[in-house]
């Protein structure tokens, strides 16, 4: 639902859905999905111009992707962090 709301331009509601997904992912303990949720939340915070929160979540995503050795996803998280840094 978060991806759909983001595509529709409703960044605040998308963020809410991504935060809900993060809570579910944390309950299951899947580092991969926790990292995905952090990355999506970070990107939403960029869209909302909350760069401090964006950096936090993108850093969490990057750390988890590196821990599970997910090279493609690590690149994705690094790109998002670069966008955040360049934007602010």
PDB file of C-alpha atoms in Angstrom:
ATOM      1  CA  UNK A   1       0.000   0.000   0.000  1.00  0.00           C
ATOM      2  CA  UNK A   2       2.913   2.344   0.704  1.00  0.00           C
ATOM      3  CA  UNK A   3       4.214   2.016  -2.840  1.00  0.00           C
ATOM      4  CA  UNK A   4       0.757   2.743  -4.239  1.00  0.00           C
ATOM      5  CA  UNK A   5       0.288   5.841  -2.062  1.00  0.00           C
ATOM      6  CA  UNK A   6       3.789   7.038  -2.982  1.00  0.00           C
ATOM      7  CA  UNK A   7       2.955   6.647  -6.686  1.00  0.00           C
ATOM      8  CA  UNK A   8      -0.204   8.675  -6.086  1.00  0.00           C
ATOM      9  CA  UNK A   9       1.854  11.446  -4.479  1.00  0.00           C
ATOM     10  CA  UNK A  10       0.518  10.920  -0.958  1.00  0.00           C
ATOM     11  CA  UNK A  11       3.884  10.816   0.803  1.00  0.00           C
ATOM     12  CA  UNK A  12       2.575  11.136   4.351  1.00  0.00           C
ATOM     13  CA  UNK A  13       0.195   8.194   4.024  1.00  0.00           C
ATOM     14  CA  UNK A  14       2.878   6.203   2.191  1.00  0.00           C
ATOM     15  CA  UNK A  15       5.200   6.837   5.130  1.00  0.00           C
ATOM     16  CA  UNK A  16       2.556   5.544   7.539  1.00  0.00           C
ATOM     17  CA  UNK A  17       2.175   2.331   5.540  1.00  0.00           C
ATOM     18  CA  UNK A  18       5.953   1.847   5.341  1.00  0.00           C
ATOM     19  CA  UNK A  19       6.239   2.368   9.103  1.00  0.00           C
ATOM     20  CA  UNK A  20       3.519  -0.236   9.634  1.00  0.00           C
ATOM     21  CA  UNK A  21       5.460  -2.623   7.390  1.00  0.00           C
ATOM     22  CA  UNK A  22       8.624  -1.973   9.398  1.00  0.00           C
ATOM     23  CA  UNK A  23       6.825  -2.914  12.617  1.00  0.00           C
ATOM     24  CA  UNK A  24       5.645  -6.164  11.046  1.00  0.00           C
ATOM     25  CA  UNK A  25       9.103  -6.882   9.633  1.00  0.00           C
ATOM     26  CA  UNK A  26      10.703  -6.267  13.016  1.00  0.00           C
ATOM     27  CA  UNK A  27       8.260  -8.698  14.615  1.00  0.00           C
ATOM     28  CA  UNK A  28       9.273 -11.377  12.118  1.00  0.00           C
ATOM     29  CA  UNK A  29      12.978 -10.597  12.490  1.00  0.00           C
ATOM     30  CA  UNK A  30      13.768 -10.650   8.759  1.00  0.00           C
ATOM     31  CA  UNK A  31      16.798  -8.401   8.324  1.00  0.00           C
ATOM     32  CA  UNK A  32      16.200  -8.225   4.584  1.00  0.00           C
ATOM     33  CA  UNK A  33      12.658  -6.911   4.910  1.00  0.00           C
ATOM     34  CA  UNK A  34      13.548  -4.656   7.836  1.00  0.00           C
ATOM     35  CA  UNK A  35      16.225  -3.129   5.594  1.00  0.00           C
ATOM     36  CA  UNK A  36      13.752  -2.695   2.722  1.00  0.00           C
ATOM     37  CA  UNK A  37      11.310  -0.930   5.013  1.00  0.00           C
ATOM     38  CA  UNK A  38      13.992   1.361   6.431  1.00  0.00           C
ATOM     39  CA  UNK A  39      15.068   2.246   2.905  1.00  0.00           C
ATOM     40  CA  UNK A  40      11.516   3.057   1.815  1.00  0.00           C
ATOM     41  CA  UNK A  41      10.923   5.109   4.954  1.00  0.00           C
ATOM     42  CA  UNK A  42      14.167   6.988   4.353  1.00  0.00           C
ATOM     43  CA  UNK A  43      13.137   7.789   0.804  1.00  0.00           C
ATOM     44  CA  UNK A  44       9.755   9.043   2.008  1.00  0.00           C
ATOM     45  CA  UNK A  45      11.458  11.315   4.505  1.00  0.00           C
ATOM     46  CA  UNK A  46      13.514  12.771   1.641  1.00  0.00           C
ATOM     47  CA  UNK A  47      10.248  13.517  -0.149  1.00  0.00           C
ATOM     48  CA  UNK A  48       8.962  15.209   3.008  1.00  0.00           C
ATOM     49  CA  UNK A  49      12.236  17.181   3.434  1.00  0.00           C
ATOM     50  CA  UNK A  50      12.979  15.607   6.837  1.00  0.00           C
ATOM     51  CA  UNK A  51      16.608  14.861   6.118  1.00  0.00           C
ATOM     52  CA  UNK A  52      17.601  13.904   9.653  1.00  0.00           C
ATOM     53  CA  UNK A  53      15.035  11.090   9.723  1.00  0.00           C
ATOM     54  CA  UNK A  54      15.922  10.163   6.143  1.00  0.00           C
ATOM     55  CA  UNK A  55      19.597   9.738   7.043  1.00  0.00           C
ATOM     56  CA  UNK A  56      18.734   7.661  10.088  1.00  0.00           C
ATOM     57  CA  UNK A  57      16.560   5.193   8.177  1.00  0.00           C
ATOM     58  CA  UNK A  58      18.851   5.029   5.152  1.00  0.00           C
ATOM     59  CA  UNK A  59      21.819   4.331   7.415  1.00  0.00           C
ATOM     60  CA  UNK A  60      19.868   1.549   9.130  1.00  0.00           C
ATOM     61  CA  UNK A  61      18.985   0.072   5.742  1.00  0.00           C
ATOM     62  CA  UNK A  62      22.563   0.254   4.522  1.00  0.00           C
ATOM     63  CA  UNK A  63      23.904  -1.381   7.681  1.00  0.00           C
ATOM     64  CA  UNK A  64      21.447  -4.272   7.427  1.00  0.00           C
ATOM     65  CA  UNK A  65      22.032  -4.780   3.702  1.00  0.00           C
ATOM     66  CA  UNK A  66      25.770  -4.961   4.366  1.00  0.00           C
ATOM     67  CA  UNK A  67      25.238  -7.457   7.201  1.00  0.00           C
ATOM     68  CA  UNK A  68      23.306  -9.817   4.961  1.00  0.00           C
ATOM     69  CA  UNK A  69      25.668  -9.183   2.051  1.00  0.00           C
ATOM     70  CA  UNK A  70      22.968  -8.001  -0.313  1.00  0.00           C
ATOM     71  CA  UNK A  71      25.165  -6.198  -2.860  1.00  0.00           C
ATOM     72  CA  UNK A  72      22.393  -4.899  -5.139  1.00  0.00           C
ATOM     73  CA  UNK A  73      20.367  -3.651  -2.200  1.00  0.00           C
ATOM     74  CA  UNK A  74      23.448  -2.074  -0.628  1.00  0.00           C
ATOM     75  CA  UNK A  75      23.915  -0.102  -3.844  1.00  0.00           C
ATOM     76  CA  UNK A  76      20.272   0.966  -3.713  1.00  0.00           C
ATOM     77  CA  UNK A  77      20.648   2.182  -0.115  1.00  0.00           C
ATOM     78  CA  UNK A  78      23.869   4.031  -0.943  1.00  0.00           C
ATOM     79  CA  UNK A  79      22.173   5.770  -3.859  1.00  0.00           C
ATOM     80  CA  UNK A  80      19.305   6.861  -1.612  1.00  0.00           C
ATOM     81  CA  UNK A  81      21.792   8.221   0.946  1.00  0.00           C
ATOM     82  CA  UNK A  82      23.560  10.165  -1.824  1.00  0.00           C
ATOM     83  CA  UNK A  83      20.253  11.649  -2.931  1.00  0.00           C
ATOM     84  CA  UNK A  84      19.556  12.639   0.677  1.00  0.00           C
ATOM     85  CA  UNK A  85      22.979  14.236   1.091  1.00  0.00           C
ATOM     86  CA  UNK A  86      22.736  16.081  -2.240  1.00  0.00           C
ATOM     87  CA  UNK A  87      19.212  17.291  -1.496  1.00  0.00           C
ATOM     88  CA  UNK A  88      20.165  18.753   1.841  1.00  0.00           C
TER      89      UNK A  88
END
